[in-house]
Coordinates of C-alpha atoms and ligand atoms in Angstrom, one line a residue:
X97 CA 148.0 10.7 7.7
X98 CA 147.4 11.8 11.4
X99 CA 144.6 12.7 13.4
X100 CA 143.8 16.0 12.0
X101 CA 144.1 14.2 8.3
X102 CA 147.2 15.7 7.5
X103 CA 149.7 14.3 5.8
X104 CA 153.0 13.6 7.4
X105 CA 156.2 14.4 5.4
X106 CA 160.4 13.7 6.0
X107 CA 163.6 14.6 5.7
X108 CA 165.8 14.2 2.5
X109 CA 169.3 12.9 3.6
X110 CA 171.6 11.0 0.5
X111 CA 169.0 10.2 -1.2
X112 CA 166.1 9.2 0.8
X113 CA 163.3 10.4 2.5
X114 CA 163.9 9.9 6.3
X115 CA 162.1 10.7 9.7
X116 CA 163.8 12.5 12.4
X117 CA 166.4 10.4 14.2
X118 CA 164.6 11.4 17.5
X119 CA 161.1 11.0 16.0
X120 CA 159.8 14.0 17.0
X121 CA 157.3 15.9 14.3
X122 CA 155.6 19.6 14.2
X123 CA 152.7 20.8 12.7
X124 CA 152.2 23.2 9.6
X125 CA 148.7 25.1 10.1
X126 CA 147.1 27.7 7.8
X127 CA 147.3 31.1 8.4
X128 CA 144.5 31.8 7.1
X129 CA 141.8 29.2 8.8
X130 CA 143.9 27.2 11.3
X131 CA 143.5 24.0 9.1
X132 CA 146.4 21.6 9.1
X133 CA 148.6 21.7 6.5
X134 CA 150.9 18.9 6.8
X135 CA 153.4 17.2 9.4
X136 CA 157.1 17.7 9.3
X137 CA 160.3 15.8 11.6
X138 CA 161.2 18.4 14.2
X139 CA 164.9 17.5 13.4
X140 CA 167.8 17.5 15.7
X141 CA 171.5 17.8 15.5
X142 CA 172.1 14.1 14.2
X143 CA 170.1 14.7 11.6
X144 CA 171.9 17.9 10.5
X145 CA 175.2 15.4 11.3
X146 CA 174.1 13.4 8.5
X147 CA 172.8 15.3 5.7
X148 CA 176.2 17.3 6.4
X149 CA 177.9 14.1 5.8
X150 CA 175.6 13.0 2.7
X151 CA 176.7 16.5 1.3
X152 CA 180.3 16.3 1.9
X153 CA 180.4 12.9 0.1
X154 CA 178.5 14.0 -2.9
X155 CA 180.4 17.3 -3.4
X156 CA 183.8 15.3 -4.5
X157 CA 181.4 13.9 -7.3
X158 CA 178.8 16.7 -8.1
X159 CA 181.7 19.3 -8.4
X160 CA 183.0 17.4 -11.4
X161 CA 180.1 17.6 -13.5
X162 CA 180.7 19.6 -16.0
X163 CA 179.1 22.4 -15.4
X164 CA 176.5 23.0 -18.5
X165 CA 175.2 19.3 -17.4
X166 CA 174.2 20.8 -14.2
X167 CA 172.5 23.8 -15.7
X168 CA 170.9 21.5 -17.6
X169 CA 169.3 20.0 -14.4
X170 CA 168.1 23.6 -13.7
X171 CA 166.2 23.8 -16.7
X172 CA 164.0 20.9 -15.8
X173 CA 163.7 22.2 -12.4
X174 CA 162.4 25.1 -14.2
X175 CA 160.3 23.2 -16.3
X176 CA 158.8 21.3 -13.6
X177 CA 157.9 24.5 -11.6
X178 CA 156.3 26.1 -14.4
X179 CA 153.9 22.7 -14.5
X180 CA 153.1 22.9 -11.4
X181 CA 153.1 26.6 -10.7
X182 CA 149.5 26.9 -10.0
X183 CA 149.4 23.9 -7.2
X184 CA 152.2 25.1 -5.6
X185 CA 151.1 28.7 -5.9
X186 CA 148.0 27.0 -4.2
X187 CA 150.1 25.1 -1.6
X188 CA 151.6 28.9 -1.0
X189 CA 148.3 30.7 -0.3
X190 CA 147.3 27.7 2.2
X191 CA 150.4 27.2 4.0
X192 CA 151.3 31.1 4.0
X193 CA 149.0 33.5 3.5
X194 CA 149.5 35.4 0.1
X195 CA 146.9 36.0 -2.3
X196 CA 147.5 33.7 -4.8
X197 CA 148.4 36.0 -7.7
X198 CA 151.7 36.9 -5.7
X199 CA 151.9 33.4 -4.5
X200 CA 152.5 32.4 -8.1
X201 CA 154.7 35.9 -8.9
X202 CA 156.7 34.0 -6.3
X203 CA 157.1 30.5 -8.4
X204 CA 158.0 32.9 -11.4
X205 CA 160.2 33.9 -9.6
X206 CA 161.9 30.7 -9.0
X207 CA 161.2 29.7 -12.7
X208 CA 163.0 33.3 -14.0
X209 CA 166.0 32.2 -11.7
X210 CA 166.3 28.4 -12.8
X211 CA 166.6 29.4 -16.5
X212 CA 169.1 32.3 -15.0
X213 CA 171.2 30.0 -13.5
X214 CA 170.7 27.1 -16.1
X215 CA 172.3 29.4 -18.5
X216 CA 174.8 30.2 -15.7
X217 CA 176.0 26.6 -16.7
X218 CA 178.0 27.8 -20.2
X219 CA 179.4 30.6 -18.4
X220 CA 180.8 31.2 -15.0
X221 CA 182.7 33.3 -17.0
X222 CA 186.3 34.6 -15.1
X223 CA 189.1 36.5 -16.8
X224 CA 191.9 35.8 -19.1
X225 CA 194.8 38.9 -18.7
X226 CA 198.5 39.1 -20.7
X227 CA 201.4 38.8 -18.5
X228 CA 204.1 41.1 -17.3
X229 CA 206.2 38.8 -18.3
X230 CA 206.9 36.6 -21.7
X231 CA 205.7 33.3 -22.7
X232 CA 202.9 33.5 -19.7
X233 CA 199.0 33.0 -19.7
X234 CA 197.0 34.2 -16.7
X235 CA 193.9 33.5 -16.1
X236 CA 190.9 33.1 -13.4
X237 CA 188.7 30.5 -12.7
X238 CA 185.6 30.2 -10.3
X239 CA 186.0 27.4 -7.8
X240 CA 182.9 25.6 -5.8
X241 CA 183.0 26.0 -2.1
X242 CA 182.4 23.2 -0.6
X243 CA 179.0 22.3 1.3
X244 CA 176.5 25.5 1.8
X245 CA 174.2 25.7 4.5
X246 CA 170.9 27.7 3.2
X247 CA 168.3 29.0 6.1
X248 CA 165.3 30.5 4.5
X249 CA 162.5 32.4 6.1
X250 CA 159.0 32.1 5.5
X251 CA 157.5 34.7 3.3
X252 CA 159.0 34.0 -0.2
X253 CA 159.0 30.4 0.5
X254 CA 159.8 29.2 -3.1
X255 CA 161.6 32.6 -4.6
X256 CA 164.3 32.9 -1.3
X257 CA 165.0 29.1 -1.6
X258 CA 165.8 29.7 -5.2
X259 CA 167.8 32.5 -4.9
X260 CA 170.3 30.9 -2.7
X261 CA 170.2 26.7 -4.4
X262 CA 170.4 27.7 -7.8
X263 CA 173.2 29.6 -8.3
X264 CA 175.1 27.3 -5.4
X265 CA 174.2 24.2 -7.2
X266 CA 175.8 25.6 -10.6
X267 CA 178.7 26.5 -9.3
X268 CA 179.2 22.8 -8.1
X269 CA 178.5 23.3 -3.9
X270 CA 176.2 20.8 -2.9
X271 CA 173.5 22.1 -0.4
X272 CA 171.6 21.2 3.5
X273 CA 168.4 23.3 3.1
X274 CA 166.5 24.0 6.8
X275 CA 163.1 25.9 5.4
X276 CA 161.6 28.2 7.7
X277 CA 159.0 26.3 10.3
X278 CA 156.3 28.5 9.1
X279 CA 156.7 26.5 5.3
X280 CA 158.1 23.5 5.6
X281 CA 155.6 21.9 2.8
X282 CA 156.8 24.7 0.3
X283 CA 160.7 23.7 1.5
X284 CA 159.5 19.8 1.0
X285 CA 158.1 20.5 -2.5
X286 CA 160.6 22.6 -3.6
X287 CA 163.2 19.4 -3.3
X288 CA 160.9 16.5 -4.5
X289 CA 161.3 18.9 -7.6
X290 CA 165.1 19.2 -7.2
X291 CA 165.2 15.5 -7.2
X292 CA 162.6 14.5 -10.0
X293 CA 164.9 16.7 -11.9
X294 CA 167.5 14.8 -11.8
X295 CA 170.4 16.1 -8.7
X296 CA 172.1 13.1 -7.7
X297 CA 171.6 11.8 -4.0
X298 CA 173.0 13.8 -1.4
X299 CA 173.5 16.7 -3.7
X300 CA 170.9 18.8 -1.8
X301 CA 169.2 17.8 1.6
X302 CA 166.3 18.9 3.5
X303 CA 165.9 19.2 6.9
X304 CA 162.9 20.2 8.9
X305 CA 163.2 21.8 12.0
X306 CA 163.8 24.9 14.4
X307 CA 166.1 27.2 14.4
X308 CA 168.4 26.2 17.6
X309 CA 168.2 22.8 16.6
X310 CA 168.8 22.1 13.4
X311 CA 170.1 26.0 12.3
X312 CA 172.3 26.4 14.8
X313 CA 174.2 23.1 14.4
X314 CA 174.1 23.4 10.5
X315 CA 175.8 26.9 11.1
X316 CA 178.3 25.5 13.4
X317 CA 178.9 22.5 11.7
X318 CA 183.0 22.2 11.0
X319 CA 181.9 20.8 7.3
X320 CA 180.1 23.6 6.7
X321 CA 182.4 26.3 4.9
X322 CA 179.5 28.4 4.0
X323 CA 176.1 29.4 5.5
X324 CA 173.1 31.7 3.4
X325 CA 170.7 33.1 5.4
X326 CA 168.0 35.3 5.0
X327 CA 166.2 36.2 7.9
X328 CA 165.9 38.7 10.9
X329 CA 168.3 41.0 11.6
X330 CA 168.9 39.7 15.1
X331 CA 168.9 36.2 13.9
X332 CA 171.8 37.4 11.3
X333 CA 173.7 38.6 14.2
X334 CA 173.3 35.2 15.8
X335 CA 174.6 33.4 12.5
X336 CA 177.4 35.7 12.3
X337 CA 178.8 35.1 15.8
X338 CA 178.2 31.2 15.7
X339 CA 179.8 31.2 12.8
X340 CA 182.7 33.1 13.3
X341 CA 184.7 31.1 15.6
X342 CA 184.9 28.7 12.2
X343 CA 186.0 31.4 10.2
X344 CA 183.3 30.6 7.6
X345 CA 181.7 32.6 4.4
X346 CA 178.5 33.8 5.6
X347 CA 176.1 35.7 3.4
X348 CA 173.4 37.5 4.9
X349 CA 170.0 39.0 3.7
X350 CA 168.0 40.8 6.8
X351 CA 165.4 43.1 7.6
X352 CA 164.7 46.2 5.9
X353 CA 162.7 49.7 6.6
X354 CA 161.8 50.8 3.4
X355 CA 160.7 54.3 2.2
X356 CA 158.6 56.1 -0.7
X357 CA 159.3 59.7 -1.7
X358 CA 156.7 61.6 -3.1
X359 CA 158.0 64.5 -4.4
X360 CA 155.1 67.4 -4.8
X361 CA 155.5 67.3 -8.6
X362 CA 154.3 63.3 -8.7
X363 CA 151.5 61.9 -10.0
X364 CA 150.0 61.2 -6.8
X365 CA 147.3 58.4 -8.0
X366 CA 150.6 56.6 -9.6
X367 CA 152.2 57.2 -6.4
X368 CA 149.2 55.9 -4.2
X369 CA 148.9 52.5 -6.4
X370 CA 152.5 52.0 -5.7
X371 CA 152.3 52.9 -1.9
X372 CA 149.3 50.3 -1.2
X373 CA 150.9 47.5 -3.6
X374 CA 154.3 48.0 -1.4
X375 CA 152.9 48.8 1.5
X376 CA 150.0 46.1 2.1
X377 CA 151.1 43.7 -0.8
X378 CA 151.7 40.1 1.0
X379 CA 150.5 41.3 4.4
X380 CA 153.4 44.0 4.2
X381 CA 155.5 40.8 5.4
X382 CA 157.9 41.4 2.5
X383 CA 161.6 42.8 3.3
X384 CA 161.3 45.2 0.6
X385 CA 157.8 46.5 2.5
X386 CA 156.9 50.7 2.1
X387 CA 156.8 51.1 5.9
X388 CA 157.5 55.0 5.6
X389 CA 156.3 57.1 3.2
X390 CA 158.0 60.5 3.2
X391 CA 155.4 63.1 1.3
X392 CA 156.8 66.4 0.5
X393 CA 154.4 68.9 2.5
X394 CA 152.9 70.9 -0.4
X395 CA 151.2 66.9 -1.4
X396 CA 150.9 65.4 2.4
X397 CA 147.0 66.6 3.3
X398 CA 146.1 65.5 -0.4
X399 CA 148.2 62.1 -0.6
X400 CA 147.0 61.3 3.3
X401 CA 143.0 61.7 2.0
X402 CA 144.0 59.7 -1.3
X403 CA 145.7 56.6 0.3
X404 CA 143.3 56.2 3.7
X405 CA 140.6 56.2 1.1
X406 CA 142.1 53.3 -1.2
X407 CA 143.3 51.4 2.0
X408 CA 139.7 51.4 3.6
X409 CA 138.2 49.7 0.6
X410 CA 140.9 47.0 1.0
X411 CA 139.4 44.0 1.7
X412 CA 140.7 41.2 4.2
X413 CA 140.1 37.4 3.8
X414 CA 141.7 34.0 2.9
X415 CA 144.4 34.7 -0.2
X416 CA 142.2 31.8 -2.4
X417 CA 139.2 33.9 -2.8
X418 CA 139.3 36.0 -5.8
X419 CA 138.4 38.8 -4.2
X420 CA 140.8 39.4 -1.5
X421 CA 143.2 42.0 -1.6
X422 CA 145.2 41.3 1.5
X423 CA 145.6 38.1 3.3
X424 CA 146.5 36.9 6.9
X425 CA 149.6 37.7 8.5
X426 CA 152.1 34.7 9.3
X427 CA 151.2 33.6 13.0
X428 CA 149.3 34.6 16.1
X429 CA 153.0 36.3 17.5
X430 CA 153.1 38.2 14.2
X431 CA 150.1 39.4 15.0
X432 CA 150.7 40.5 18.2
X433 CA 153.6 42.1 17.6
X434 CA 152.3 43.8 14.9
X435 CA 149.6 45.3 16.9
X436 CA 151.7 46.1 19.7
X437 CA 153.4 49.0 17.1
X438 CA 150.3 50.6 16.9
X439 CA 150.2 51.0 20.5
X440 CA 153.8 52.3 20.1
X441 CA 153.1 54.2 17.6
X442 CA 150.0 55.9 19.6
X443 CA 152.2 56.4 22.7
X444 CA 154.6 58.2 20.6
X445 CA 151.9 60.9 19.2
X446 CA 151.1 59.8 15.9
X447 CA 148.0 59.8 14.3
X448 CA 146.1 56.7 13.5
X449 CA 144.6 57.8 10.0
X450 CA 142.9 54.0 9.4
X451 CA 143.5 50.5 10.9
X452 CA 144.8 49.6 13.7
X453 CA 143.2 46.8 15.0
X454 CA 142.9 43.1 14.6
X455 CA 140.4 41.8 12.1
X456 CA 137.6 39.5 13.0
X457 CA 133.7 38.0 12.3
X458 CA 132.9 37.6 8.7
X459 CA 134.9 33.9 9.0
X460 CA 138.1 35.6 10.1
X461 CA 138.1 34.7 13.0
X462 CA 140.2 31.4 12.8
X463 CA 142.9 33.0 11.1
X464 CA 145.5 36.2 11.5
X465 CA 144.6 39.1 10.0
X466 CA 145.1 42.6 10.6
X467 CA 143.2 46.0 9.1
X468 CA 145.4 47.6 6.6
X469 CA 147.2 49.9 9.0
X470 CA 148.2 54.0 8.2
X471 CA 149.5 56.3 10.9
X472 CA 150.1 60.2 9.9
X473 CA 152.3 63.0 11.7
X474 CA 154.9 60.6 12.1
X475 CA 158.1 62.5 13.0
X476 CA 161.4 60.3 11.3
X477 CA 163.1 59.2 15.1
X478 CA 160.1 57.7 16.3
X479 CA 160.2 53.8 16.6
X480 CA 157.4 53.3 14.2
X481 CA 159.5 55.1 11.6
X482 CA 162.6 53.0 12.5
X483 CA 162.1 50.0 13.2
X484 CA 160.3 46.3 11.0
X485 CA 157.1 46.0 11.9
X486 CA 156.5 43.7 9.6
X487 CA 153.1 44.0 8.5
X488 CA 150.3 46.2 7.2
X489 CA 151.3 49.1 8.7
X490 CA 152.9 52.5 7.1
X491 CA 153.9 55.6 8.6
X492 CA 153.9 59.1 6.5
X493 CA 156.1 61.7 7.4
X494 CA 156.1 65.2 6.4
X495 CA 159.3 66.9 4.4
X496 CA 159.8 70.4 3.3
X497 CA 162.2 68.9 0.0
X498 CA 164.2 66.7 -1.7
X499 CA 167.1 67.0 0.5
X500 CA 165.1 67.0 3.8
X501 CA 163.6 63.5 2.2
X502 CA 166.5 62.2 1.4
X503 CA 167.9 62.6 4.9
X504 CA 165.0 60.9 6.1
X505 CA 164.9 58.0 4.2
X506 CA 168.6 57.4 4.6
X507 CA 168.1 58.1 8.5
X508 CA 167.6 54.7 9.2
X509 CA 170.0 51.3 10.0
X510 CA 168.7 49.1 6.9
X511 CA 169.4 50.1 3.6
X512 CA 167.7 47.6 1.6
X513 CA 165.0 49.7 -1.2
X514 CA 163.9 52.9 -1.4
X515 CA 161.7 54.9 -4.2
X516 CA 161.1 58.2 -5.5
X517 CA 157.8 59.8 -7.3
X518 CA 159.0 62.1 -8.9
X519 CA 158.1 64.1 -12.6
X520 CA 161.6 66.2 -12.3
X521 CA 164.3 64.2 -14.0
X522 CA 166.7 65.9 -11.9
X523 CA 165.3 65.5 -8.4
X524 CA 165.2 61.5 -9.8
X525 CA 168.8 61.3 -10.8
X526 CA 170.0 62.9 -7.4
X527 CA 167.7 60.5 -5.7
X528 CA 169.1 57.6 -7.4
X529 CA 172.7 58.9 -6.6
X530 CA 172.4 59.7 -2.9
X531 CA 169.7 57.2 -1.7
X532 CA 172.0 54.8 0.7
X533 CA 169.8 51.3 -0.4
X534 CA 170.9 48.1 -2.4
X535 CA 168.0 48.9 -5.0
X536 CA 166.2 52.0 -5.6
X537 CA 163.0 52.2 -8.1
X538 CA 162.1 55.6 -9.7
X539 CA 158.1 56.4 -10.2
X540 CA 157.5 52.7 -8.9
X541 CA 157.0 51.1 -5.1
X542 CA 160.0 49.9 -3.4
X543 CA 158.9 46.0 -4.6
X544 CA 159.8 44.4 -8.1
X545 CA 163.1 43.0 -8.1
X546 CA 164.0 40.9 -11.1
X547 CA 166.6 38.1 -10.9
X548 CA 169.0 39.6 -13.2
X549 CA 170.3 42.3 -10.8
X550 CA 172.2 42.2 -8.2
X551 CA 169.6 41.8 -4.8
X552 CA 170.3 43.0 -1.2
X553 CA 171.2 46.1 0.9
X554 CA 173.5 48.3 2.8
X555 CA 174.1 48.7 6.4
X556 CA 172.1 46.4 8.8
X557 CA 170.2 45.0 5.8
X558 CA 173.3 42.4 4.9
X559 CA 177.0 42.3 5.4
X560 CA 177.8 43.5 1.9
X561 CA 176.7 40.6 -0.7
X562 CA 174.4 40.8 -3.1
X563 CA 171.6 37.4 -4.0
X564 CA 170.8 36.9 -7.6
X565 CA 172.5 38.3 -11.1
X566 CA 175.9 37.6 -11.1
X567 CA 176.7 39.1 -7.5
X568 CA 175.6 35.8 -6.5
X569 CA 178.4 33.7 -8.0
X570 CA 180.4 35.6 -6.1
X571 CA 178.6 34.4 -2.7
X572 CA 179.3 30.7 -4.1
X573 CA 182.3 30.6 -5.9
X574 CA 185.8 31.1 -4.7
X575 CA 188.0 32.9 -7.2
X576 CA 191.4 31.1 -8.5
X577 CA 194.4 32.7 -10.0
X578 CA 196.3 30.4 -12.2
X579 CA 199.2 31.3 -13.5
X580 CA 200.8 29.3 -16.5
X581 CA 204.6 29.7 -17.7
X582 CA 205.7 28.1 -20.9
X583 CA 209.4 30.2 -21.6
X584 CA 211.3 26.8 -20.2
X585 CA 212.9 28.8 -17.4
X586 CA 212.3 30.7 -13.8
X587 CA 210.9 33.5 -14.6
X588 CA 210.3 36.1 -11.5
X589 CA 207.0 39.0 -11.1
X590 CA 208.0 41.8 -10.6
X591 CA 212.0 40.9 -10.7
X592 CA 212.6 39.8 -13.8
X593 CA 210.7 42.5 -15.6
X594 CA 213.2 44.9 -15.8
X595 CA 215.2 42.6 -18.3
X596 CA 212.0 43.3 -20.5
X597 CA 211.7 46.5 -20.7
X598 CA 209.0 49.2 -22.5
X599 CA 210.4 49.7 -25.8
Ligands
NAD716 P1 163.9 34.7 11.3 O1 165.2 35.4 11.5 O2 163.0 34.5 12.5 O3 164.1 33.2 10.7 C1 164.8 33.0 9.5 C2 165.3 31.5 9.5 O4 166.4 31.4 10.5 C3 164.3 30.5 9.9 O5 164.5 29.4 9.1 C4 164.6 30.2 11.3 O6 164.2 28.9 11.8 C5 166.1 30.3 11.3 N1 166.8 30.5 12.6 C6 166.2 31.1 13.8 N2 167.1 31.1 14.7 C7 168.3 30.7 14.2 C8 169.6 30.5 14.8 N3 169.9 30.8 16.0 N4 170.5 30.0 14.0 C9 170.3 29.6 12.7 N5 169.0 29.7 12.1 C10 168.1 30.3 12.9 O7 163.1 35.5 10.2 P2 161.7 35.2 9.6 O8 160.7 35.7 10.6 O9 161.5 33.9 9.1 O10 161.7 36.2 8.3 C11 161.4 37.6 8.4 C12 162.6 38.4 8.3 O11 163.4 38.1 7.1 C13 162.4 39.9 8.2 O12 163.3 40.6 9.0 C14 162.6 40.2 6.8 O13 163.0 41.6 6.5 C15 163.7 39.3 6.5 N6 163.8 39.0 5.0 C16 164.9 39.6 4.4 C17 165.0 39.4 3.0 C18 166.2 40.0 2.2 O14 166.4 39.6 1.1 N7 166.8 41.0 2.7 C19 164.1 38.7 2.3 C20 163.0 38.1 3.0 C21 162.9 38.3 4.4

């Protein structure tokens, strides 16, 4: 315990829970009231040196296990989550800021992808193919990496974790986790379980910390073959170039600036409950966030009345009490940089239909919140229609049709979800062909991914993987070739199959 009564928490390095080598700590504080959450090592590079080392040692062992074994480790991981879901959905809504019925989607979450990737275990299936030539058996094989690096942010603090240790641990990679600073405790928790499971020492390690110091080094770290990040995009352009004097795998989950359609034809109350659930859902501090929504003019005047109405009855307050809707944003420089856009977005012309403003009195005042935020007569190029905000804000914009909303949406750098309200089965179907996004949802918001299909985006939103189904065995797994010849004698591809020729 410290002075504020929280409690003060460690590392994980090969097998035991350790303090920073330099001693140093950092505070977790709630979002939502300022009150202290618990105290983490502000880790440096040695410490990143030695979990590294813990992981390299245990991977010659842990990549041996046969495979269902280790699945079988996932399912009590699962098991144990689905316990505990309710504390640590609890934990969430303290130590982040979601309401707690999305704090605990995001533990079901992580409970959907431990039995996933459990079952993962009896499969990692590769491909068996004949040979050109006789008396040959071909075949491919997934092999383990190595040691992965995983950097997480902060606002699906048990589901992002998940995503990325799961499907590496099953493949046989053995992990150095650094959680976001925002949610250490969620990171912390999130091991104990890992370990209480049953993963051997060294098999995954934790280490608190910023971003220079410990995510930097783990990125450049010469044992490191392979770093996961989710993040920012500018932060994924920073992992890319430390990374690429190593050569090394990097997989890369960033920002996104995610639109709804809303064709004139929709069903415009279905379309407004999907707007404010993906618009002001979690703060609208989730990558897959409605920060545009592109209303075909016939609908706008309507849809614009419809939505400020719903969003002003919205109500703001810590994410434990029942009857909050939306709860503090992350930190106070969240905050101000989310307020800053509506000063943008007012300098640029738009019109501020609600919002706009930081929220305080009725025992806000301690925390971050921000008034559910909607501007109108947004034209596509203008900053508040291109770039993350990152919170409760939205921005309509006015199309003539389907094509003209189509350009829009795609008129952006990310490419990570997009949505279309729709009644016409046609206009859907060319939406889902000719949206440029990783996921596209049809009559729904642009939030709902389930951990069976493949997760991520196009353009600036990744670097071309994809996190969950099986797309992300391919972000852990190197594939092998193997090539077995029983005829007895040399037998040469592509030289020797002329003696065999088509009948
Ligand atoms: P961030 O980029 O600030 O931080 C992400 C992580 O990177 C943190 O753990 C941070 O400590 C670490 N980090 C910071 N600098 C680093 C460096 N130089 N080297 C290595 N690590 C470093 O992002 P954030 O604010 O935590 O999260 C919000 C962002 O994440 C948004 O842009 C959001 O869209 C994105 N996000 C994307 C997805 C997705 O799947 N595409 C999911 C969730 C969040």
């Amino acid at each position: 315990m410290t002075a504020t009564g929280a409690t003060t928490f460690k590392n994980y390095i090969a097998g035991e829970w350790v303090d920073a080598a330099n001693g140093q700590t950092f505070e977790s504080t709630s979002p939502a009231n300022g009150d202290a959450i618990g105290v983490f090592p502000k880790s440096g590079p040695e410490d990143v040196d030695r979990a590294v080392a813990a992981a390299k040692a245990a991977y010659e062992e842990w990549r041996l296990v046969p495979a269902p074994r280790r699945g079988e480790i996932l399912f009590r991981f699962g098991a144990l989550l689905a316990d505990q879901k309710d504390d640590i959905a609890e934990l969430m809504t303290r130590e982040m800021g979601k309401v707690l019925p999305e704090a605990a989607g995001d533990v079901q979450e992580a409970i959907d992808m431990s039995y996933y990737m459990a079952g993962e275990g009896r499969r990692l299936f590769g491909q068996t193919t004949p040979s050109e030539l006789p008396d040959k058996f071909q075949m491919s094989v997934r092999m383990p990496v190595g040691v992965v690096g995983v950097i997480t942010p902060w606002n699906f603090p048990i589901a992002i974790p998940s995503w990325k240790m799961l499907p590496a641990l099953v493949c046989g990679n053995t992990v150095v986790f650094k959680p976001a600073t925002d949610t250490p405790s969620l990171g912390e928790r999130f091991v104990e379980l890992l370990v209480e499971a049953g993963v051997p020492n060294g098999v995954v390690n934790i280490v608190h910390g910023g971003g220079r110091e410990v995510g930097e080094h783990l990125v450049q770290h010469p044992d490191v073959p392979i770093i996961t990040f989710t993040g920012s995009r500018e932060t994924g352009v920073a992992v890319t170039k430390s990374a690429a004097d190593g050569l090394k795998l990097v997989h890369l989950e960033l920002g996104g600036k995610n639109a709804i359609i809303v064709m004139d034809d929709a069903d415009v109350d279905l379309a407004v409950d999907g707007i404010v659930w993906s618009a002001f859902g979690t703060s609208g501090q989730r990558c897959t966030a409605a920060s545009r929504v592109i209303v075909q003019d016939g609908v706008y005047d309507e849809l614009a009345s419809r939505l400020v109405g719903r969003v002003e009855q919205l109500r703001l307050g810590p994410g434990w009490e029942e009857e909050t809707d939306v709860g503090p944003v992350i930190n106070r420089g969240a905050l101000e940089k989310i307020h800053s856009y509506t000063g943008i977005g007012r300098d640029e012309g738009a019109k501020l239909l609600t919002g706009g403003e930081v929220a305080g009195g009725n025992g806000l005042d301690n925390g971050f919140y921000y008034r559910p935020t909607v501007f109108g007569d947004v034209e596509p190029g203008m900053r508040i229609a291109q770039e993350e905000i990152f919170g409760p804000t939205t921005a309509l914009i006015r199309v003539r049709d389907l094509d003209d909303a189509i350009r829009v949406s795609n008129g952006v750098k990310y490419g990570l979800s997009s949505s279309i309200f729709t009644q016409d089965v046609n206009k859907a179907f060319r939406a889902m062909r000719d949206l440029n996004t990783g996921i596209t949802y049809i009559n729904a918001g642009t939030t709902g991914a389930e951990v069976h299909l493949p997760f991520g985006g196009t353009k600036d939103t990744g670097n071309g993987h994809r996190e969950a189904g099986q797309a992300a065995l391919d972000v852990f797994t190197e594939w092998k070739s193997i090539y077995v010849d029983y005829s007895g004698k040399l037998q040469r591809a592509q030289i020797d199959t002329t003696e065999n020729p088509a009948p």
